[in-house]
Coordinates of C-alpha atoms in Angstrom, one line a residue:
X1 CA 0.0 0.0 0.0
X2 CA 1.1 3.2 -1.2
X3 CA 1.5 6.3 0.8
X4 CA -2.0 7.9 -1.2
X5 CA -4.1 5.2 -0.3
X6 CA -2.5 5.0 3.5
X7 CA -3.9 8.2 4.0
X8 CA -7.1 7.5 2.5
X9 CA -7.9 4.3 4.5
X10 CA -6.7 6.8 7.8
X11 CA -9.4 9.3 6.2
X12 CA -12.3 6.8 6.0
X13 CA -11.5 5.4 9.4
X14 CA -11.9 8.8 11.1
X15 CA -15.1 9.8 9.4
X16 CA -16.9 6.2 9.9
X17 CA -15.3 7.0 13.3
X18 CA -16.9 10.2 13.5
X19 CA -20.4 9.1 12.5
X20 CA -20.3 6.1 14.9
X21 CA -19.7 8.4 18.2
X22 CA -22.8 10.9 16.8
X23 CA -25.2 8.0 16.3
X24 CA -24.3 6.8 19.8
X25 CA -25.1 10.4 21.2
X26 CA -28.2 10.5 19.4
X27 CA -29.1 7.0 21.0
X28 CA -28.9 7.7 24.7
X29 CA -30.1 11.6 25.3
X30 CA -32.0 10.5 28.3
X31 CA -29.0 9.1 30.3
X32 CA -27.4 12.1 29.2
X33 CA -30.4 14.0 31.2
X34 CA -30.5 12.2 33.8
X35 CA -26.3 12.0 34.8
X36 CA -24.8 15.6 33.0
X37 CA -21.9 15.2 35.4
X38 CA -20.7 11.7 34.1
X39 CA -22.0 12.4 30.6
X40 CA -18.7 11.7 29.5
X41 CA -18.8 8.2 31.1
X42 CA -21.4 7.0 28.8
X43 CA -19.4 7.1 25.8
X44 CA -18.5 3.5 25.0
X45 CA -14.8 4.4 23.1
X46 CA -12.7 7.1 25.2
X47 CA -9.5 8.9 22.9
X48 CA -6.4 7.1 23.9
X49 CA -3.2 8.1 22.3
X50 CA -3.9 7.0 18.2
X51 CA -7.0 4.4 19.5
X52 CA -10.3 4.2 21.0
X53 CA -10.9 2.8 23.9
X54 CA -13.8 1.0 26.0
X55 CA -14.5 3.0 29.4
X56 CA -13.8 0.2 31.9
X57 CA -10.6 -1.0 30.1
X58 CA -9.3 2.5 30.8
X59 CA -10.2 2.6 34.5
X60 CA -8.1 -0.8 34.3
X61 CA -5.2 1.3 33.0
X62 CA -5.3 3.7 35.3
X63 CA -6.3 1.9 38.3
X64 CA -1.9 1.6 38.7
X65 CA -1.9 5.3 38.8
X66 CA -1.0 7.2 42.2
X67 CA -2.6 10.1 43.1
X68 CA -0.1 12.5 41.2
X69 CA 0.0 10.7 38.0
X70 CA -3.9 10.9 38.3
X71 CA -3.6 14.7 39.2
X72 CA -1.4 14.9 35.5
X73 CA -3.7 12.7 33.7
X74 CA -6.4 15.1 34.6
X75 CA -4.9 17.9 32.8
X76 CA -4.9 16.1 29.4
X77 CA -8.0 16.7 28.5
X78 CA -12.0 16.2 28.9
X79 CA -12.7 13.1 28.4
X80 CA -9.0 11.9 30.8
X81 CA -10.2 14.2 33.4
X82 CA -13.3 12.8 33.9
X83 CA -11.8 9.1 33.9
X84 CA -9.3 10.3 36.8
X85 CA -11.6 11.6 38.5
X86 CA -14.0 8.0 38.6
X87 CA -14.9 7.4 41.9
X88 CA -13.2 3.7 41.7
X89 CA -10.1 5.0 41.1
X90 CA -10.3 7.4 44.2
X91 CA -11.8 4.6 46.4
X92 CA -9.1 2.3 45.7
X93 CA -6.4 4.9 46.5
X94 CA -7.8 5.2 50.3
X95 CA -8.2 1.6 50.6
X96 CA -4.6 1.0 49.9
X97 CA -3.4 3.6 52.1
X98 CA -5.7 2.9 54.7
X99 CA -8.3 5.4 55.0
X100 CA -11.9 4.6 56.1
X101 CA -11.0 0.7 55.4
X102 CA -14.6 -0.7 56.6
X103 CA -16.1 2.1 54.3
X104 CA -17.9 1.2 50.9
X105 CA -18.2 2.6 47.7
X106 CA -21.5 4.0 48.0
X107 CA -20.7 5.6 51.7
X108 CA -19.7 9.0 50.4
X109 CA -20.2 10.8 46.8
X110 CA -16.7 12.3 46.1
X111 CA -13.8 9.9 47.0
X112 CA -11.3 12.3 45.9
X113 CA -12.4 14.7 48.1
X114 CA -12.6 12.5 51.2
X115 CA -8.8 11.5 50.2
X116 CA -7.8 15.1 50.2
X117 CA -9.3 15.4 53.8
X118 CA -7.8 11.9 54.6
X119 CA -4.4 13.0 54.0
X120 CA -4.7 17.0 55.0
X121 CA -5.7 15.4 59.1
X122 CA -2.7 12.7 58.6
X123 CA -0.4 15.2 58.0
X124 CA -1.6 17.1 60.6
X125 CA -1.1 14.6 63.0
X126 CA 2.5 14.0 61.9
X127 CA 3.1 17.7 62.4
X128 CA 1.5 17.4 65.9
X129 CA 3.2 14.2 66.8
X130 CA 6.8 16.2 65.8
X131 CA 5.9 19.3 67.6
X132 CA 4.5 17.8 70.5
X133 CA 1.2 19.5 69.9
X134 CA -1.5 18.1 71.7
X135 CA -3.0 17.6 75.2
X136 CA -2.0 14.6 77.8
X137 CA -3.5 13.7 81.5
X138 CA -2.5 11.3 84.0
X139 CA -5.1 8.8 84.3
X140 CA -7.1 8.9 88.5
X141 CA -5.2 6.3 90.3
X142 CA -6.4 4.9 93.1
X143 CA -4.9 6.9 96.7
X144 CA -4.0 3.5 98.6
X145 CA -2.7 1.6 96.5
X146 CA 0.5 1.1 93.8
X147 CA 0.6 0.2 90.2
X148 CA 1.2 -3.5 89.4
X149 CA 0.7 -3.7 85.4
X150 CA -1.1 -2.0 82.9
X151 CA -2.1 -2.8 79.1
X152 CA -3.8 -1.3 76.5
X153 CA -5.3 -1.9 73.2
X154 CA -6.7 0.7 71.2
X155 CA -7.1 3.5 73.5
X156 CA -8.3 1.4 76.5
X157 CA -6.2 1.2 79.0
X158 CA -6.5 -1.6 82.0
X159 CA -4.4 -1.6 85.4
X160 CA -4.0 -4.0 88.7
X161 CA -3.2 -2.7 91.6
X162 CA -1.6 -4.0 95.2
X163 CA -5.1 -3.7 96.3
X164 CA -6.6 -6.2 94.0
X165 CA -8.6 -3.8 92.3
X166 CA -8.7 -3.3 88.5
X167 CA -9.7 -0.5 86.8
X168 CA -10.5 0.0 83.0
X169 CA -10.7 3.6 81.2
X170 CA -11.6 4.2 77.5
X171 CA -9.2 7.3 76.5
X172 CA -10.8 7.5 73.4
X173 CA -13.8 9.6 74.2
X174 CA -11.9 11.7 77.2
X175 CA -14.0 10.4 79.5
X176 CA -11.7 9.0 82.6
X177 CA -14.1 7.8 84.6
X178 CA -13.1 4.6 85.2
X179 CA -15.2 2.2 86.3
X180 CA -14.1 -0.5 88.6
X181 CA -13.7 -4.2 87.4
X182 CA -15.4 -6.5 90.2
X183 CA -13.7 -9.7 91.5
X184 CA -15.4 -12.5 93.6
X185 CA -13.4 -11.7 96.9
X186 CA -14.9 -11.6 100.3
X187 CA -14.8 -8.4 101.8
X188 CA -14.9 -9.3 105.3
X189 CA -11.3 -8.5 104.8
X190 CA -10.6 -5.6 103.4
X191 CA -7.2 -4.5 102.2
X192 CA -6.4 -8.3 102.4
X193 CA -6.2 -8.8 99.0
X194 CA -3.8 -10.3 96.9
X195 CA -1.8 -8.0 94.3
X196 CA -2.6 -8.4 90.8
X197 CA 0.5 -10.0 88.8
X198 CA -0.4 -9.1 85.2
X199 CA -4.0 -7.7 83.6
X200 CA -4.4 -7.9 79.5
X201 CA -7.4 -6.3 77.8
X202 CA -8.5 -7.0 73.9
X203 CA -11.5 -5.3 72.1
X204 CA -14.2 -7.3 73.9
X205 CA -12.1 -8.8 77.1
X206 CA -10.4 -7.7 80.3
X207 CA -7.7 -10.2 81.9
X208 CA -6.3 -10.1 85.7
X209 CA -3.7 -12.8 87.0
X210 CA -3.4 -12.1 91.0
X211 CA -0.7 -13.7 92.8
X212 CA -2.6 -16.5 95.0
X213 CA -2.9 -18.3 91.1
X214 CA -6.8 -16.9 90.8
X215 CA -7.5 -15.6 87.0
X216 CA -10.4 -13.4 86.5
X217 CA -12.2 -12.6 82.8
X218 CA -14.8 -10.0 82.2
X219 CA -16.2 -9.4 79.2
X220 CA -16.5 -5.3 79.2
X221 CA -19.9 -5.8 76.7
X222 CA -21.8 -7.0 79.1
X223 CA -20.7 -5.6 82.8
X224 CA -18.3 -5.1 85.3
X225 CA -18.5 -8.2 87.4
X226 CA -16.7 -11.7 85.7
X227 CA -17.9 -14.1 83.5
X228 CA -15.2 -16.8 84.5
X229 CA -12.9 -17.4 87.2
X230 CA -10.2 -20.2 87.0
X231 CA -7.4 -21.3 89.6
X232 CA -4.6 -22.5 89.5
X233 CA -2.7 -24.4 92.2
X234 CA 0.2 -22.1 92.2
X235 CA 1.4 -18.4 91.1
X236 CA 1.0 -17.3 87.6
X237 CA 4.2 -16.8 86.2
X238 CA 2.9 -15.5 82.7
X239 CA -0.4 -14.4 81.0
X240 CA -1.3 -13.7 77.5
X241 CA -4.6 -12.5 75.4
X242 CA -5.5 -12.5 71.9
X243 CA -5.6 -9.2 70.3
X244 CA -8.2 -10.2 68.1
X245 CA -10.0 -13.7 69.7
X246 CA -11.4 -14.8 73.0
X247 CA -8.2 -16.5 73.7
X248 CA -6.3 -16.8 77.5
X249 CA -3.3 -18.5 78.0
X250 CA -1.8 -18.9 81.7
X251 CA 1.5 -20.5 82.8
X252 CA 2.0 -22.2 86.4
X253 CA 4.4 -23.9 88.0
X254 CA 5.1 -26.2 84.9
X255 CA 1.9 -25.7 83.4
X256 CA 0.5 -23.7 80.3
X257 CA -3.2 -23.5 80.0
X258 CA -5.4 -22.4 77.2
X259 CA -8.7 -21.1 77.6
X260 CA -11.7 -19.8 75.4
X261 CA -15.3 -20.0 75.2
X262 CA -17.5 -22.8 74.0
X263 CA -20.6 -22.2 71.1
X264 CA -23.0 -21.8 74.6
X265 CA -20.3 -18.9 75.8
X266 CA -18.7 -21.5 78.2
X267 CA -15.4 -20.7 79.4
X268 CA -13.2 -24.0 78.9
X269 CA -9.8 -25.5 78.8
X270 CA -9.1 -25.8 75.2
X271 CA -5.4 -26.9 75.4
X272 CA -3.0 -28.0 78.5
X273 CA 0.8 -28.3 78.1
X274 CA 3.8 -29.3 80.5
X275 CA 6.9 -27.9 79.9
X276 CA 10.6 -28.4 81.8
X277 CA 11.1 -25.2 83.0
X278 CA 9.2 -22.3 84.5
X279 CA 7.8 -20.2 82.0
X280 CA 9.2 -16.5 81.3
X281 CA 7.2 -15.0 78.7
X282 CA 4.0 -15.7 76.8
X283 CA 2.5 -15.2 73.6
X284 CA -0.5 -15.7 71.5
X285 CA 0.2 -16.0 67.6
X286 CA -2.7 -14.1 65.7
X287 CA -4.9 -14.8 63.1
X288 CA -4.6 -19.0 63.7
X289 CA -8.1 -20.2 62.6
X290 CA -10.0 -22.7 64.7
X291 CA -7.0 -24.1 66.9
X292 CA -5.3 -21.5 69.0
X293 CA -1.2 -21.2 68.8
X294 CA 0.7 -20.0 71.4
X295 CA 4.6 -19.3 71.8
X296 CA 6.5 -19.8 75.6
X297 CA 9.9 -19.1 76.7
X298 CA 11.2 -21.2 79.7
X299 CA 14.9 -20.1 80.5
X300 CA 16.8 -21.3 77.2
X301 CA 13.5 -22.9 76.1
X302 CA 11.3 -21.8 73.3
X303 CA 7.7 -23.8 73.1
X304 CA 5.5 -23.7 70.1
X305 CA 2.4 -25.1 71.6
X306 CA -0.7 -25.8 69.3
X307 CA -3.7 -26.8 70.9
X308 CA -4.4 -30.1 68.6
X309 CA -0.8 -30.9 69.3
X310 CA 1.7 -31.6 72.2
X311 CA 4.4 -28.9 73.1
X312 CA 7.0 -28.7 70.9
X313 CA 10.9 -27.4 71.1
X314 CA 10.9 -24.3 68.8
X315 CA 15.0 -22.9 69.7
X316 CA 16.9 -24.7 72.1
X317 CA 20.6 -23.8 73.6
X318 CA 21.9 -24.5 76.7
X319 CA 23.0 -22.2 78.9
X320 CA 21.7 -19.0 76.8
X321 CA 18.7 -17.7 78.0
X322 CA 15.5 -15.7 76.3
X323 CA 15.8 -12.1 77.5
X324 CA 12.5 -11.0 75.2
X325 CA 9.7 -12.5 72.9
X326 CA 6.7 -11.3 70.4
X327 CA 5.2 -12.9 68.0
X328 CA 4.0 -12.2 64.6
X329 CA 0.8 -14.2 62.8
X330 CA 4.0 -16.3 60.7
X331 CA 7.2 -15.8 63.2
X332 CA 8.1 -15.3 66.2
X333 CA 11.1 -13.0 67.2
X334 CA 13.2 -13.8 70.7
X335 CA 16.3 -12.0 72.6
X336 CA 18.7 -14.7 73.4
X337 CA 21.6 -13.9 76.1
X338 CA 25.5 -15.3 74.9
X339 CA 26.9 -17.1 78.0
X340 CA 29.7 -19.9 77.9
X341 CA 33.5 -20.2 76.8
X342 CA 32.4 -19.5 73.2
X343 CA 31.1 -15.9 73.8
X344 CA 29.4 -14.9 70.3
X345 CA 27.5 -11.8 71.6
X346 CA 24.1 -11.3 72.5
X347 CA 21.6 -12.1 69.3
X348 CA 17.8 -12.0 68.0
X349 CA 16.7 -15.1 66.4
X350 CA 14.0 -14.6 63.9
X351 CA 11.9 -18.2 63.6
X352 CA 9.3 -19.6 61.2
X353 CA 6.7 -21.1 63.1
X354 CA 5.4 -23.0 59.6
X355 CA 8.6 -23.9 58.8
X356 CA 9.8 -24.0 62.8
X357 CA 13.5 -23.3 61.4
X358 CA 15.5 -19.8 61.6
X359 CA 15.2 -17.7 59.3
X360 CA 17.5 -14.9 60.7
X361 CA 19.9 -14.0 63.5
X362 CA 20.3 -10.1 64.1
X363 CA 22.6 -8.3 66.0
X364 CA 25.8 -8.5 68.2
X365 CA 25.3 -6.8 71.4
X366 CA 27.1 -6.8 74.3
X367 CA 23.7 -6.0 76.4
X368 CA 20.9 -8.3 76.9
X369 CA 18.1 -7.8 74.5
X370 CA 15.3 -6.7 76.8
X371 CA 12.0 -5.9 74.3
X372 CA 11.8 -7.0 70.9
X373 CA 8.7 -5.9 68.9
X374 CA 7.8 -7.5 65.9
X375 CA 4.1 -7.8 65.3
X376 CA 3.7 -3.9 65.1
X377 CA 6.8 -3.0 63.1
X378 CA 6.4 -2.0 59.3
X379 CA 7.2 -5.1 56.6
X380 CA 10.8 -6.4 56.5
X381 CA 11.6 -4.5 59.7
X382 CA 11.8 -4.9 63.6
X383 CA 12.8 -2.7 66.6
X384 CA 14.2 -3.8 69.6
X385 CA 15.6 -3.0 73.0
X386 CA 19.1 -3.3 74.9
X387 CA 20.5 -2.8 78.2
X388 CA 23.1 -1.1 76.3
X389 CA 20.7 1.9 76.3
X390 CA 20.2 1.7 72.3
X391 CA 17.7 1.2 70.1
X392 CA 18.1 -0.8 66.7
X393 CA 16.3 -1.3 63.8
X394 CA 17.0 -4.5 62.0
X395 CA 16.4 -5.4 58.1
X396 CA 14.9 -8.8 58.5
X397 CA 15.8 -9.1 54.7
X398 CA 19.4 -8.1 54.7
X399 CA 19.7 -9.6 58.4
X400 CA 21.5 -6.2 59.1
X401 CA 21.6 -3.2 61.4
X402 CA 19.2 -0.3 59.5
X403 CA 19.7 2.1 62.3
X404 CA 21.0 2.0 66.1
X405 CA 20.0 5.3 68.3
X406 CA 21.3 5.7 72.1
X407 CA 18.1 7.2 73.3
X408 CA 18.9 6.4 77.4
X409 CA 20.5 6.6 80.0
X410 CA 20.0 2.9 81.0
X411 CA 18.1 -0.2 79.8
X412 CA 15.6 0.1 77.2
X413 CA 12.6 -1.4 78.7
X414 CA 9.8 -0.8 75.8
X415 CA 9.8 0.2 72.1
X416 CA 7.5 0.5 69.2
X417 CA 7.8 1.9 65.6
X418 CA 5.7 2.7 62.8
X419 CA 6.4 4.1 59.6
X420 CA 8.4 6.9 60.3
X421 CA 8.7 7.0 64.2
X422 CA 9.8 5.1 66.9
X423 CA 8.9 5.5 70.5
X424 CA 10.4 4.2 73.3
X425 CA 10.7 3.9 77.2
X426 CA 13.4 3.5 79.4
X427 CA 14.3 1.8 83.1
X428 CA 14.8 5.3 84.1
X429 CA 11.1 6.7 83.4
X430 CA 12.5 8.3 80.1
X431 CA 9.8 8.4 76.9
X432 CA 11.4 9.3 73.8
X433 CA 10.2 10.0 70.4
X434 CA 12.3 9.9 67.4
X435 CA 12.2 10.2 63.5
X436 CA 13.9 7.8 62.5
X437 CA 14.4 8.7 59.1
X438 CA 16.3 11.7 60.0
X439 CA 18.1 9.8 63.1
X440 CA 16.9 12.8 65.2
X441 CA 15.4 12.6 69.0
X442 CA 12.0 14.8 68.3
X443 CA 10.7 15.2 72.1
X444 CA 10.4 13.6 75.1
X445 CA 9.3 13.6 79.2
X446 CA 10.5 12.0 82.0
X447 CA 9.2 10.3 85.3
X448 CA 9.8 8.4 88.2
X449 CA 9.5 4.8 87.8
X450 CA 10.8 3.0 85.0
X451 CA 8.6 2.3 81.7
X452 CA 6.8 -1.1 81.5
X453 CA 4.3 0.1 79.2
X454 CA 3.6 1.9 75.8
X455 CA 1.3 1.9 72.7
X456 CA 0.7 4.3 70.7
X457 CA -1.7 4.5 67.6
X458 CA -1.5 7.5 64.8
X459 CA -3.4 10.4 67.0
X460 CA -2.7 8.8 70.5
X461 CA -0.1 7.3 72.8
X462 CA -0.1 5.4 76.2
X463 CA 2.6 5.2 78.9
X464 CA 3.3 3.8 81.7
X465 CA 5.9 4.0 84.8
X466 CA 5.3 1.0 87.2
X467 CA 7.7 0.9 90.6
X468 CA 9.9 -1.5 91.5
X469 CA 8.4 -1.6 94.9
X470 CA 4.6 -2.6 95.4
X471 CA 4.4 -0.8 98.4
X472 CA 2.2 1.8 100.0
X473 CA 4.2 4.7 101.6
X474 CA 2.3 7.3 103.6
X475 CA -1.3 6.7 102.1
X476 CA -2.4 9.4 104.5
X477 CA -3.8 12.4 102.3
X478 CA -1.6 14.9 104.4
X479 CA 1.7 13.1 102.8
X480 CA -0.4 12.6 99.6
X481 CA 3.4 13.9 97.6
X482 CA 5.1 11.5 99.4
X483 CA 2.8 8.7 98.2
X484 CA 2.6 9.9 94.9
X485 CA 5.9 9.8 94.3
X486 CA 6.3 5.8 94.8
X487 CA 2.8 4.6 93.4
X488 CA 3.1 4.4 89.1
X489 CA 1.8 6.8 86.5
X490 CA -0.2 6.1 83.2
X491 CA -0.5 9.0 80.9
X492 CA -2.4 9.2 77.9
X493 CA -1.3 11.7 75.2
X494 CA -4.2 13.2 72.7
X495 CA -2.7 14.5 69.2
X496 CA -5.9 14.7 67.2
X497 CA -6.4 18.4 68.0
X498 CA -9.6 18.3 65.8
X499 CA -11.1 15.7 68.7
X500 CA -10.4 17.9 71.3
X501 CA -11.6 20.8 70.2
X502 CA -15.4 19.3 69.8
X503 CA -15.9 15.9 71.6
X504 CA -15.8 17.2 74.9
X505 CA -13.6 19.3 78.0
X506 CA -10.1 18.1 79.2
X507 CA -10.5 16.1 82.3
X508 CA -9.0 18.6 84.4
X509 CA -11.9 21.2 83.7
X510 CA -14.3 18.5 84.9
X511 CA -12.3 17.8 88.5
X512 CA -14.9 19.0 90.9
X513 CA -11.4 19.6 93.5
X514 CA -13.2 19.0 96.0
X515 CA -11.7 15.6 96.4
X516 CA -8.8 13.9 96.7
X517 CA -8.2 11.9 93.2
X518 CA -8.6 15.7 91.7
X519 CA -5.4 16.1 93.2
X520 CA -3.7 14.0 90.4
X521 CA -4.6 16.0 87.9
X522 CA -1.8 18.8 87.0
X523 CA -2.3 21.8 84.7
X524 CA 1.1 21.3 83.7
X525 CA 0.7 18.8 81.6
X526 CA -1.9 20.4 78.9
X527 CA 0.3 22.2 76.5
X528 CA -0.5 24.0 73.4

């Protein structure tokens, strides 16, 4: 074909072309009516380059599009704008980075807008978070007693105290009245008793372990008083709850127990294991299905113990101890402490518990690892503790070093990362924020008592400081400084300043001060 008739065929195509999209016009006026802003959308061939194309096979082109190639796209012309701007496209874009996850297509009209807004409050609250911008208050404590343990999960915070008692608050609504959680005691005793050893709390469940081996489980949907008790014959040594199931595991003597409801709502033994040694640490692995997984260390022990199974040896060294654990729904992470002839420094083994091999080992310390955490770090990646008084960030694919900080002045005693921060606690009552990315310490506040506990979520964080000493010093009110020094803080930081601004009044506003727990509230600590 010459290049005359070339151009004649491209000539023909056009106008048959031409005539084709006019007769399809003339076909559908009424959806035209009836959707003018999507007219566009109707057409069955959109101009692509030197083609036609249909209308869902370009969304499927630029469905791999990020928001600023979109943006571009949108500048070509009509018809492009109108295909970046589908609300599909803008959908996907906050599903994949998290925005309004549980939310459907059909929840809001104009995706890109909600995206805009999405991202404008997240990068508020990185500002916040790097400013310290914000409000924090100490959680009421209770005047006669010391903290034992605390744990959170999602804003709601749980604590045991040396007087038995257990107290829940929900700091996501700013409304710190917390409500006692009842135990089945006799009170013909009072102050008599025993301390609580460890409490736990998931969306649904609260968890206490007290140290005369009694366990007590409330379900926060339906009161304050428990819905099982069990005992065992001996002091809990460990205790561990599912983040996301009605799962309890308890260690004894030389026992592990599992626990979880029946199809009647029956609270039963599920699974019951013997191991050689007493049990340090305990973990639940996530997301296991029907059968219930849990991971215990017992000196240089490590148990993978599924409930259709006996316990079985996961790591095993002797004479190195575990110094940390957590768990991830396909590994599980451990500290393990160099001792012998053949001194090879202090390491992190990294193990499949599919495969139940090692995958890596990480570091070379000289200090004991003391916290590892695994499950909350971004992919490839894991923080961890030492009583070097650094904090590292391993590579889990390069099975290197990313980054080591000295953020204290002793142990580290807890750490967690996300994206772009890490935060971490101390054994002497140090918090410290950093940006990692820029290796630079961005805030932090000190207090008494060293750190045993912190979460934090994207708008809020929860600390912390239990004593070393469960005892009550001067519980009169007239040394009520005295006391407070020596009983545990918990404070829970606020960076959504959008929240606080309309859900309700700081705490301290609503202390009546006429009595004493209004005392613990300190105008200090609310700062622009």
């Amino acid at each position: 074909m010459d290049d005359h008739s070339l151009e004649e065929f491209r000539r023909r195509w056009q106008e048959e072309l031409a005539q084709a999209q006019a007769l399809r016009k003339r076909r559908r006026p009424e959806a035209a009516e009836r959707r003018p802003r999507r007219a566009e959308n109707e057409m069955d061939d959109v101009p692509f380059f030197d083609i036609q194309l249909p209308y869902e096979l370009a969304i499927n082109i630029f469905q791999y599009l990020d928001r600023k190639e979109l943006g571009r796209c949108a500048q070509v012309s009509k018809t492009w704008k109108v295909i970046a701007e589908d609300e599909v496209l803008w959908y996907r874009l906050c599903q994949q980075e998290g925005h309004l996850p549980e939310s459907s297509i059909s929840d809001y009209s104009c995706w890109k807008l909600i995206f805009q807004e999405c991202r404008a409050k997240e990068h508020m609250l990185r500002t916040n978070w790097k400013n310290r911008k914000g409000a924090v208050s100490e959680l009421e404590h209770i005047p006669d007693a010391v903290l034992c343990d605390v744990h959170s999960h999602d804003g709601v915070v749980v604590a045991g105290y040396t007087s038995g008692d257990v107290r829940v608050w929900d700091t996501r609504t700013w409304d710190y009245t917390a409500p006692f959680l009842e135990s089945e005691y006799e009170e013909d005793e009072p102050g008599m008793q025993p301390y609580v050893s460890f409490v736990r709390i998931n969306s649904s469940l609260a968890v206490a372990a007290y140290e005369d081996g009694f366990l007590n489980i409330w379900d926060l949907r339906t009161g304050k008083y428990p819905v099982h008790r069990f005992e065992h014959d001996a002091r809990i040594q460990a205790l561990a709850l599912s983040r996301e199931d009605a799962v309890v595991a308890t260690a004894s003597a030389f026992d592990v127990v599992m626990l979880r409801p029946n199809e009647e709502g029956y609270w039963q033994i599920t699974a019951e294991f013997e191991v050689q040694k007493l049990v340090d640490y305990l973990e639940i692995v996530p997301d296991t299905g029907r059968y219930p997984v849990a991971v215990a260390t017992a000196g240089d022990l490590v148990y993978l113990l599924k409930a259709e199974d006996s316990a079985r040896t996961l790591h095993y060294v002797y004479g190195q101890p575990v110094t940390c654990l957590d768990v991830s729904a396909s590994q599980a992470a451990f500290g393990v402490k160099s001792l012998g002839w053949v001194y090879e420094g202090n390491k992190i083994l990294v193990y499949s518990l599919e495969a139940e091999r090692c995958l890596s080992k990480l570091g070379n310390a000289l200090g004991d690892f003391t916290c590892v955490n695994l499950r909350d770090s971004p992919p490839n990646l894991m923080v961890s503790g030492n009583m070097d008084r650094r904090v590292r960030i391993h590579d889990l694919r390069t099975d290197k070093i990313a980054l080591s900080l000295s953020a204290h002045q002793l142990g580290v005693s807890a750490v967690q990362m996300d994206d772009w921060k890490i935060v971490s606690g101390g054994e002497e009552g140090l918090v410290s924020v950093w940006d990692y990315r820029m290796s630079q310490k961005l805030w932090e506040v000190h207090s008494r008592h060293p750190v045993r506990h912190l979460s934090f979520t994207s708008h809020s964080l929860i600390t912390a400081n239990v004593p070393y000493e469960r005892v009550v010093r001067n519980t009169d009110l007239d040394n009520f400084t005295t006391h407070r020094r020596h009983r545990g803080l918990i404070h829970a930081y606020e960076f959504a300043v959008d929240r606080l601004a309309f859900q309700s009044a700081l705490p301290v506003c609503r202390a009546s001060g006429d009595t004493a727990p209004a005392y613990s509230y300190d105008l200090a600590l609310a700062f622009p």
